[in-house]
Tab-separated table of N, CA and C in Angstrom:
chain	number	residue	atom	x	y	z
A	243	MET	N	0.842	-1.164	0.000
A	243	MET	CA	0.000	0.000	0.000
A	243	MET	C	0.894	1.237	0.000
A	244	ASN	N	0.538	2.191	-0.798
A	244	ASN	CA	1.297	3.429	-0.893
A	244	ASN	C	0.315	4.581	-0.829
A	245	LEU	N	0.328	5.302	0.293
A	245	LEU	CA	-0.553	6.440	0.471
A	245	LEU	C	0.079	7.669	-0.156
A	246	ARG	N	-0.633	8.282	-1.064
A	246	ARG	CA	-0.174	9.510	-1.702
A	246	ARG	C	-1.289	10.535	-1.580
A	247	LEU	N	-0.986	11.642	-0.913
A	247	LEU	CA	-1.974	12.695	-0.683
A	247	LEU	C	-1.754	13.823	-1.677
A	248	HIS	N	-2.811	14.215	-2.352
A	248	HIS	CA	-2.764	15.331	-3.296
A	248	HIS	C	-3.598	16.463	-2.705
A	249	PHE	N	-2.941	17.556	-2.357
A	249	PHE	CA	-3.626	18.685	-1.749
A	249	PHE	C	-4.002	19.713	-2.809
A	250	ALA	N	-5.096	20.413	-2.577
A	250	ALA	CA	-5.593	21.414	-3.527
A	250	ALA	C	-4.554	22.505	-3.795
A	251	GLN	N	-3.685	22.761	-2.835
A	251	GLN	CA	-2.662	23.797	-3.003
A	251	GLN	C	-1.546	23.362	-3.950
A	252	GLY	N	-1.578	22.110	-4.399
A	252	GLY	CA	-0.606	21.638	-5.376
A	252	GLY	C	0.434	20.681	-4.827
A	253	LEU	N	0.504	20.508	-3.533
A	253	LEU	CA	1.491	19.597	-2.952
A	253	LEU	C	1.009	18.160	-3.053
A	254	THR	N	1.901	17.280	-3.477
A	254	THR	CA	1.678	15.854	-3.391
A	254	THR	C	2.629	15.341	-2.324
A	255	PHE	N	2.086	14.620	-1.361
A	255	PHE	CA	2.880	14.131	-0.236
A	255	PHE	C	2.632	12.645	-0.092
A	256	GLY	N	3.689	11.870	-0.242
A	256	GLY	CA	3.572	10.423	-0.142
A	256	GLY	C	4.729	9.827	0.620
A	257	ARG	N	4.905	8.545	0.444
A	257	ARG	CA	5.921	7.820	1.196
A	257	ARG	C	7.322	8.358	0.950
A	258	GLY	N	7.607	8.774	-0.263
A	258	GLY	CA	8.942	9.281	-0.568
A	258	GLY	C	9.299	10.502	0.268
A	259	LYS	N	8.395	11.461	0.339
A	259	LYS	CA	8.659	12.661	1.142
A	259	LYS	C	8.673	12.322	2.633
A	260	ALA	N	7.775	11.444	3.056
A	260	ALA	CA	7.765	11.031	4.462
A	260	ALA	C	9.073	10.330	4.819
A	261	ASP	N	9.542	9.449	3.941
A	261	ASP	CA	10.807	8.753	4.200
A	261	ASP	C	11.985	9.719	4.203
A	262	LEU	N	11.931	10.752	3.353
A	262	LEU	CA	12.990	11.759	3.358
A	262	LEU	C	12.993	12.511	4.685
A	263	LEU	N	11.818	12.894	5.172
A	263	LEU	CA	11.745	13.551	6.479
A	263	LEU	C	12.341	12.650	7.566
A	264	GLN	N	11.986	11.374	7.532
A	264	GLN	CA	12.503	10.436	8.531
A	264	GLN	C	14.016	10.318	8.427
A	265	ALA	N	14.527	10.230	7.213
A	265	ALA	CA	15.973	10.100	7.015
A	265	ALA	C	16.707	11.354	7.487
A	266	ILE	N	16.144	12.523	7.243
A	266	ILE	CA	16.757	13.766	7.732
A	266	ILE	C	16.768	13.758	9.257
A	267	ASP	N	15.671	13.325	9.849
A	267	ASP	CA	15.598	13.259	11.304
A	267	ASP	C	16.641	12.285	11.855
A	268	ASP	N	16.792	11.149	11.201
A	268	ASP	CA	17.754	10.129	11.649
A	268	ASP	C	19.199	10.550	11.418
A	269	GLU	N	19.470	11.142	10.252
A	269	GLU	CA	20.840	11.427	9.841
A	269	GLU	C	21.336	12.813	10.260
A	270	GLY	N	20.417	13.754	10.458
A	270	GLY	CA	20.812	15.117	10.806
A	270	GLY	C	21.431	15.880	9.654
A	271	SER	N	21.151	15.417	8.432
A	271	SER	CA	21.772	16.010	7.249
A	271	SER	C	20.923	15.695	6.018
A	272	ILE	N	20.737	16.704	5.176
A	272	ILE	CA	20.006	16.481	3.926
A	272	ILE	C	20.821	15.618	2.984
A	273	SER	N	22.114	15.867	2.888
A	273	SER	CA	22.944	15.084	1.971
A	273	SER	C	23.020	13.622	2.420
A	274	ALA	N	23.174	13.381	3.716
A	274	ALA	CA	23.228	11.995	4.213
A	274	ALA	C	21.885	11.304	4.019
A	275	ALA	N	20.793	12.044	4.221
A	275	ALA	CA	19.459	11.476	4.004
A	275	ALA	C	19.283	11.107	2.537
A	276	GLY	N	19.712	11.999	1.636
A	276	GLY	CA	19.625	11.712	0.210
A	276	GLY	C	20.438	10.486	-0.167
A	277	ARG	N	21.670	10.404	0.334
A	277	ARG	CA	22.512	9.222	0.053
A	277	ARG	C	21.835	7.955	0.546
A	278	ARG	N	21.294	8.012	1.747
A	278	ARG	CA	20.623	6.837	2.320
A	278	ARG	C	19.461	6.380	1.442
A	279	MET	N	18.801	7.338	0.804
A	279	MET	CA	17.645	7.010	-0.028
A	279	MET	C	18.010	6.798	-1.495
A	280	GLY	N	19.274	6.968	-1.831
A	280	GLY	CA	19.691	6.760	-3.212
A	280	GLY	C	19.314	7.899	-4.139
A	281	MET	N	19.217	9.112	-3.600
A	281	MET	CA	18.902	10.258	-4.445
A	281	MET	C	20.010	11.293	-4.311
A	282	SER	N	20.111	12.120	-5.310
A	282	SER	CA	21.142	13.153	-5.292
A	282	SER	C	20.824	14.205	-4.230
A	283	TYR	N	21.858	14.922	-3.833
A	283	TYR	CA	21.672	16.016	-2.887
A	283	TYR	C	20.723	17.047	-3.485
A	284	ARG	N	20.896	17.326	-4.767
A	284	ARG	CA	20.045	18.317	-5.431
A	284	ARG	C	18.576	17.905	-5.361
A	285	ARG	N	18.281	16.650	-5.616
A	285	ARG	CA	16.896	16.164	-5.557
A	285	ARG	C	16.360	16.267	-4.128
A	286	ALA	N	17.172	15.849	-3.162
A	286	ALA	CA	16.749	15.921	-1.765
A	286	ALA	C	16.497	17.379	-1.369
A	287	TRP	N	17.422	18.272	-1.739
A	287	TRP	CA	17.275	19.690	-1.396
A	287	TRP	C	16.030	20.286	-2.051
A	288	ASN	N	15.761	19.930	-3.309
A	288	ASN	CA	14.565	20.432	-3.995
A	288	ASN	C	13.290	19.983	-3.284
A	289	LEU	N	13.261	18.737	-2.821
A	289	LEU	CA	12.089	18.234	-2.103
A	289	LEU	C	11.925	18.938	-0.759
A	290	VAL	N	13.050	19.197	-0.084
A	290	VAL	CA	13.009	19.941	1.183
A	290	VAL	C	12.443	21.332	0.941
A	291	GLU	N	12.937	22.022	-0.083
A	291	GLU	CA	12.424	23.357	-0.391
A	291	GLU	C	10.936	23.319	-0.733
A	292	GLU	N	10.541	22.318	-1.517
A	292	GLU	CA	9.129	22.191	-1.886
A	292	GLU	C	8.253	22.031	-0.641
A	293	MET	N	8.671	21.156	0.274
A	293	MET	CA	7.887	20.946	1.494
A	293	MET	C	7.902	22.192	2.373
A	294	ASN	N	9.058	22.814	2.529
A	294	ASN	CA	9.149	23.999	3.382
A	294	ASN	C	8.271	25.134	2.880
A	295	LEU	N	8.174	25.282	1.567
A	295	LEU	CA	7.352	26.346	0.992
A	295	LEU	C	5.856	26.018	1.020
A	296	ALA	N	5.523	24.734	1.036
A	296	ALA	CA	4.130	24.321	0.940
A	296	ALA	C	3.363	24.477	2.252
A	297	PHE	N	4.061	24.415	3.364
A	297	PHE	CA	3.392	24.470	4.660
A	297	PHE	C	3.515	25.862	5.274
A	298	THR	N	2.683	26.132	6.264
A	298	THR	CA	2.670	27.451	6.907
A	298	THR	C	3.963	27.734	7.662
A	299	GLU	N	4.671	26.688	8.031
A	299	GLU	CA	5.975	26.800	8.695
A	299	GLU	C	6.891	25.765	8.057
A	300	PRO	N	8.192	26.007	8.042
A	300	PRO	CA	9.121	25.014	7.476
A	300	PRO	C	9.051	23.685	8.229
A	301	LEU	N	9.249	22.589	7.500
A	301	LEU	CA	9.302	21.260	8.110
A	301	LEU	C	10.727	20.882	8.482
A	302	ILE	N	11.693	21.474	7.767
A	302	ILE	CA	13.110	21.156	7.967
A	302	ILE	C	13.865	22.456	8.182
A	303	ASP	N	14.683	22.461	9.210
A	303	ASP	CA	15.559	23.600	9.489
A	303	ASP	C	16.961	23.147	9.114
A	304	SER	N	17.603	23.896	8.231
A	304	SER	CA	18.942	23.485	7.800
A	304	SER	C	19.921	24.632	7.954
A	305	ALA	N	21.168	24.256	8.177
A	305	ALA	CA	22.260	25.225	8.260
A	305	ALA	C	23.298	24.811	7.237
A	306	ARG	N	23.699	25.755	6.400
A	306	ARG	CA	24.711	25.452	5.392
A	306	ARG	C	26.045	25.178	6.061
A	307	GLY	N	26.789	24.329	5.428
A	307	GLY	CA	28.113	24.040	5.962
A	307	GLY	C	28.799	23.008	5.109
A	308	GLY	N	30.041	22.809	5.376
A	308	GLY	CA	30.808	21.795	4.660
A	308	GLY	C	31.066	20.628	5.581
A	309	SER	N	32.183	20.036	5.402
A	309	SER	CA	32.565	18.887	6.212
A	309	SER	C	32.655	19.304	7.685
A	310	GLY	N	31.909	18.622	8.521
A	310	GLY	CA	31.965	18.873	9.950
A	310	GLY	C	31.079	19.993	10.446
A	311	SER	N	30.405	20.710	9.555
A	311	SER	CA	29.509	21.769	10.011
A	311	SER	C	28.200	21.680	9.246
A	312	GLY	N	27.284	22.515	9.584
A	312	GLY	CA	25.987	22.484	8.920
A	312	GLY	C	25.123	21.391	9.520
A	313	GLY	N	24.102	21.006	8.828
A	313	GLY	CA	23.205	19.967	9.303
A	313	GLY	C	21.768	20.356	9.070
A	314	ALA	N	20.889	19.448	9.401
A	314	ALA	CA	19.462	19.675	9.220
A	314	ALA	C	18.703	18.911	10.291
A	315	ALA	N	17.553	19.451	10.644
A	315	ALA	CA	16.701	18.802	11.638
A	315	ALA	C	15.248	19.118	11.310
A	316	LEU	N	14.366	18.221	11.709
A	316	LEU	CA	12.950	18.487	11.550
A	316	LEU	C	12.522	19.520	12.586
A	317	THR	N	11.658	20.407	12.167
A	317	THR	CA	11.047	21.343	13.101
A	317	THR	C	9.919	20.605	13.824
A	318	ASP	N	9.319	21.258	14.803
A	318	ASP	CA	8.161	20.651	15.469
A	318	ASP	C	7.053	20.374	14.463
A	319	LYS	N	6.847	21.313	13.525
A	319	LYS	CA	5.837	21.122	12.475
A	319	LYS	C	6.205	19.919	11.606
A	320	GLY	N	7.482	19.768	11.270
A	320	GLY	CA	7.923	18.631	10.475
A	320	GLY	C	7.664	17.299	11.167
A	321	ARG	N	7.948	17.249	12.458
A	321	ARG	CA	7.677	16.016	13.224
A	321	ARG	C	6.182	15.723	13.269
A	322	ARG	N	5.386	16.777	13.416
A	322	ARG	CA	3.933	16.597	13.481
A	322	ARG	C	3.379	16.111	12.137
A	323	ILE	N	3.842	16.711	11.032
A	323	ILE	CA	3.370	16.292	9.707
A	323	ILE	C	3.775	14.842	9.433
A	324	LEU	N	5.006	14.481	9.767
A	324	LEU	CA	5.465	13.096	9.585
A	324	LEU	C	4.630	12.136	10.431
A	325	ALA	N	4.363	12.496	11.679
A	325	ALA	CA	3.553	11.642	12.554
A	325	ALA	C	2.133	11.492	12.011
A	326	HIS	N	1.560	12.572	11.484
A	326	HIS	CA	0.206	12.496	10.905
A	326	HIS	C	0.188	11.554	9.703
A	327	TYR	N	1.190	11.681	8.844
A	327	TYR	CA	1.244	10.824	7.656
A	327	TYR	C	1.366	9.350	8.073
A	328	ARG	N	2.258	9.053	9.017
A	328	ARG	CA	2.439	7.667	9.485
A	328	ARG	C	1.156	7.143	10.128
A	329	ALA	N	0.445	8.002	10.856
A	329	ALA	CA	-0.819	7.591	11.472
A	329	ALA	C	-1.867	7.279	10.401
A	330	LEU	N	-1.912	8.084	9.338
A	330	LEU	CA	-2.842	7.803	8.237
A	330	LEU	C	-2.497	6.484	7.549
A	331	GLU	N	-1.196	6.214	7.361
A	331	GLU	CA	-0.790	4.920	6.790
A	331	GLU	C	-1.288	3.774	7.658
A	332	GLU	N	-1.095	3.901	8.962
A	332	GLU	CA	-1.518	2.844	9.895
A	332	GLU	C	-3.032	2.683	9.881
A	333	LEU	N	-3.753	3.793	9.816
A	333	LEU	CA	-5.207	3.743	9.749
A	333	LEU	C	-5.670	2.981	8.505
A	334	LEU	N	-5.014	3.230	7.385
A	334	LEU	CA	-5.366	2.498	6.164
A	334	LEU	C	-5.036	1.010	6.290
A	335	ARG	N	-3.894	0.707	6.928
A	335	ARG	CA	-3.513	-0.703	7.096
A	335	ARG	C	-4.472	-1.444	8.007
A	336	THR	N	-5.018	-0.762	8.992
A	336	THR	CA	-5.872	-1.443	9.970
A	336	THR	C	-7.342	-1.260	9.619
A	337	ALA	N	-7.905	-0.102	9.946
A	337	ALA	CA	-9.332	0.124	9.726
A	337	ALA	C	-9.703	0.086	8.247
A	338	GLY	N	-8.782	0.482	7.384
A	338	GLY	CA	-9.078	0.500	5.954
A	338	GLY	C	-8.822	-0.811	5.237
A	339	ALA	N	-8.231	-1.780	5.950
A	339	ALA	CA	-7.862	-3.050	5.308
A	339	ALA	C	-9.023	-3.738	4.601
A	340	PRO	N	-10.208	-3.872	5.220
A	340	PRO	CA	-11.309	-4.541	4.503
A	340	PRO	C	-11.713	-3.806	3.228
A	341	LEU	N	-11.710	-2.485	3.275
A	341	LEU	CA	-12.080	-1.711	2.085
A	341	LEU	C	-11.033	-1.856	0.985
A	342	LEU	N	-9.755	-1.788	1.384
A	342	LEU	CA	-8.679	-1.961	0.400
A	342	LEU	C	-8.695	-3.362	-0.193
A	343	ASP	N	-8.935	-4.375	0.650
A	343	ASP	CA	-9.010	-5.753	0.159
A	343	ASP	C	-10.125	-5.908	-0.863
A	344	ASP	N	-11.284	-5.314	-0.581
A	344	ASP	CA	-12.399	-5.402	-1.522
A	344	ASP	C	-12.049	-4.717	-2.843
A	345	MET	N	-11.367	-3.584	-2.757
A	345	MET	CA	-10.949	-2.903	-3.982
A	345	MET	C	-9.956	-3.757	-4.767
A	346	ARG	N	-8.980	-4.359	-4.069
A	346	ARG	CA	-7.996	-5.221	-4.747
A	346	ARG	C	-8.666	-6.406	-5.417
A	347	LEU	N	-9.613	-7.033	-4.710
A	347	LEU	CA	-10.304	-8.197	-5.268
A	347	LEU	C	-11.172	-7.826	-6.464
A	348	SER	N	-11.530	-6.561	-6.572
A	348	SER	CA	-12.356	-6.091	-7.684
A	348	SER	C	-11.547	-5.711	-8.914
A	349	LEU	N	-10.222	-5.733	-8.781
A	349	LEU	CA	-9.364	-5.378	-9.918
A	349	LEU	C	-9.334	-6.502	-10.944
A	350	ALA	N	-9.259	-6.125	-12.198
A	350	ALA	CA	-9.132	-7.097	-13.279
A	350	ALA	C	-7.729	-7.696	-13.256
A	351	ASP	N	-7.575	-8.868	-13.854
A	351	ASP	CA	-6.282	-9.546	-13.908
A	351	ASP	C	-5.451	-9.096	-15.104
A	352	ARG	N	-5.363	-7.819	-15.323
A	352	ARG	CA	-4.536	-7.279	-16.395
A	352	ARG	C	-3.866	-6.014	-15.875
A	353	PRO	N	-2.705	-5.719	-16.398
A	353	PRO	CA	-2.022	-4.498	-15.946
A	353	PRO	C	-2.832	-3.268	-16.309
A	354	ALA	N	-2.876	-2.339	-15.393
A	354	ALA	CA	-3.590	-1.082	-15.645
A	354	ALA	C	-2.746	-0.192	-16.536
A	355	ALA	N	-3.400	0.589	-17.368
A	355	ALA	CA	-2.689	1.576	-18.189
A	355	ALA	C	-2.149	2.641	-17.261
A	356	ASP	N	-0.979	3.163	-17.587
A	356	ASP	CA	-0.404	4.244	-16.790
A	356	ASP	C	-1.340	5.429	-16.828
A	357	ASP	N	-1.731	5.896	-15.668
A	357	ASP	CA	-2.605	7.068	-15.585
A	357	ASP	C	-1.757	8.258	-15.193
A	358	ALA	N	-1.444	9.101	-16.145
A	358	ALA	CA	-0.577	10.256	-15.894
A	358	ALA	C	-1.145	11.158	-14.813
A	359	GLY	N	-2.456	11.137	-14.616
A	359	GLY	CA	-3.065	11.956	-13.586
A	359	GLY	C	-2.708	11.517	-12.184
A	360	ASP	N	-2.263	10.265	-12.004
A	360	ASP	CA	-1.901	9.764	-10.689
A	360	ASP	C	-0.438	9.975	-10.376
A	361	LYS	N	0.329	10.477	-11.324
A	361	LYS	CA	1.753	10.684	-11.081
A	361	LYS	C	1.965	12.128	-10.704
A	362	GLY	N	2.425	12.350	-9.474
A	362	GLY	CA	2.559	13.711	-8.993
A	362	GLY	C	3.987	14.060	-8.660
A	363	ALA	N	4.140	15.150	-7.979
A	363	ALA	CA	5.459	15.654	-7.595
A	363	ALA	C	6.173	14.700	-6.668
A	364	ASP	N	5.451	13.800	-6.033
A	364	ASP	CA	6.077	12.909	-5.071
A	364	ASP	C	6.739	11.715	-5.748
A	365	GLU	N	6.477	11.505	-7.052
A	365	GLU	CA	6.990	10.323	-7.722
A	365	GLU	C	8.497	10.222	-7.625
A	366	GLY	N	9.204	11.308	-7.834
A	366	GLY	CA	10.665	11.282	-7.767
A	366	GLY	C	11.143	10.903	-6.386
A	367	ALA	N	10.467	11.356	-5.351
A	367	ALA	CA	10.852	10.989	-3.993
A	367	ALA	C	10.565	9.519	-3.772
A	368	ASP	N	9.459	9.007	-4.326
A	368	ASP	CA	9.162	7.586	-4.176
A	368	ASP	C	10.250	6.764	-4.860
A	369	LYS	N	10.684	7.183	-6.042
A	369	LYS	CA	11.741	6.464	-6.733
A	369	LYS	C	13.024	6.511	-5.920
A	370	GLY	N	13.283	7.665	-5.315
A	370	GLY	CA	14.477	7.800	-4.496
A	370	GLY	C	14.432	6.910	-3.278
A	371	ALA	N	13.232	6.501	-2.877
A	371	ALA	CA	13.083	5.631	-1.719
A	371	ALA	C	12.970	4.191	-2.178
A	372	GLY	N	13.499	3.874	-3.325
A	372	GLY	CA	13.445	2.510	-3.823
A	372	GLY	C	12.136	2.177	-4.493
A	373	GLY	N	11.378	3.203	-4.882
A	373	GLY	CA	10.104	2.951	-5.581
A	373	GLY	C	9.046	2.370	-4.686
A	374	LYS	N	9.206	2.561	-3.398
A	374	LYS	CA	8.271	1.963	-2.451
A	374	LYS	C	6.960	2.693	-2.463
């Protein structure tokens, strides 16, 4: 199951962005988080900027620096948004399981055509997270 939220303001938020937030929290660095997820620093930084601009407060606080300095950390808002997303995933896995199972069982036994409308800004982050 892959939860991808599309907000009217234009932000798409899914597992890739959530995993990036988690990796930044774990690693204390955007570049280390990007490496851990198999994405370039530029891609990770672009996603951080996108998330920071999309919310009323930044999700990630970063300080520029080179070797041995700088770093990044989730803000309180970033931790809250990540926790909300993880809670929604869990809700779908538990309370939503019967509904999702019924939807899966209703699918035809043929590959679905790629629906370009379902591919959003989060796709690159999902790919960076191993396509999960």
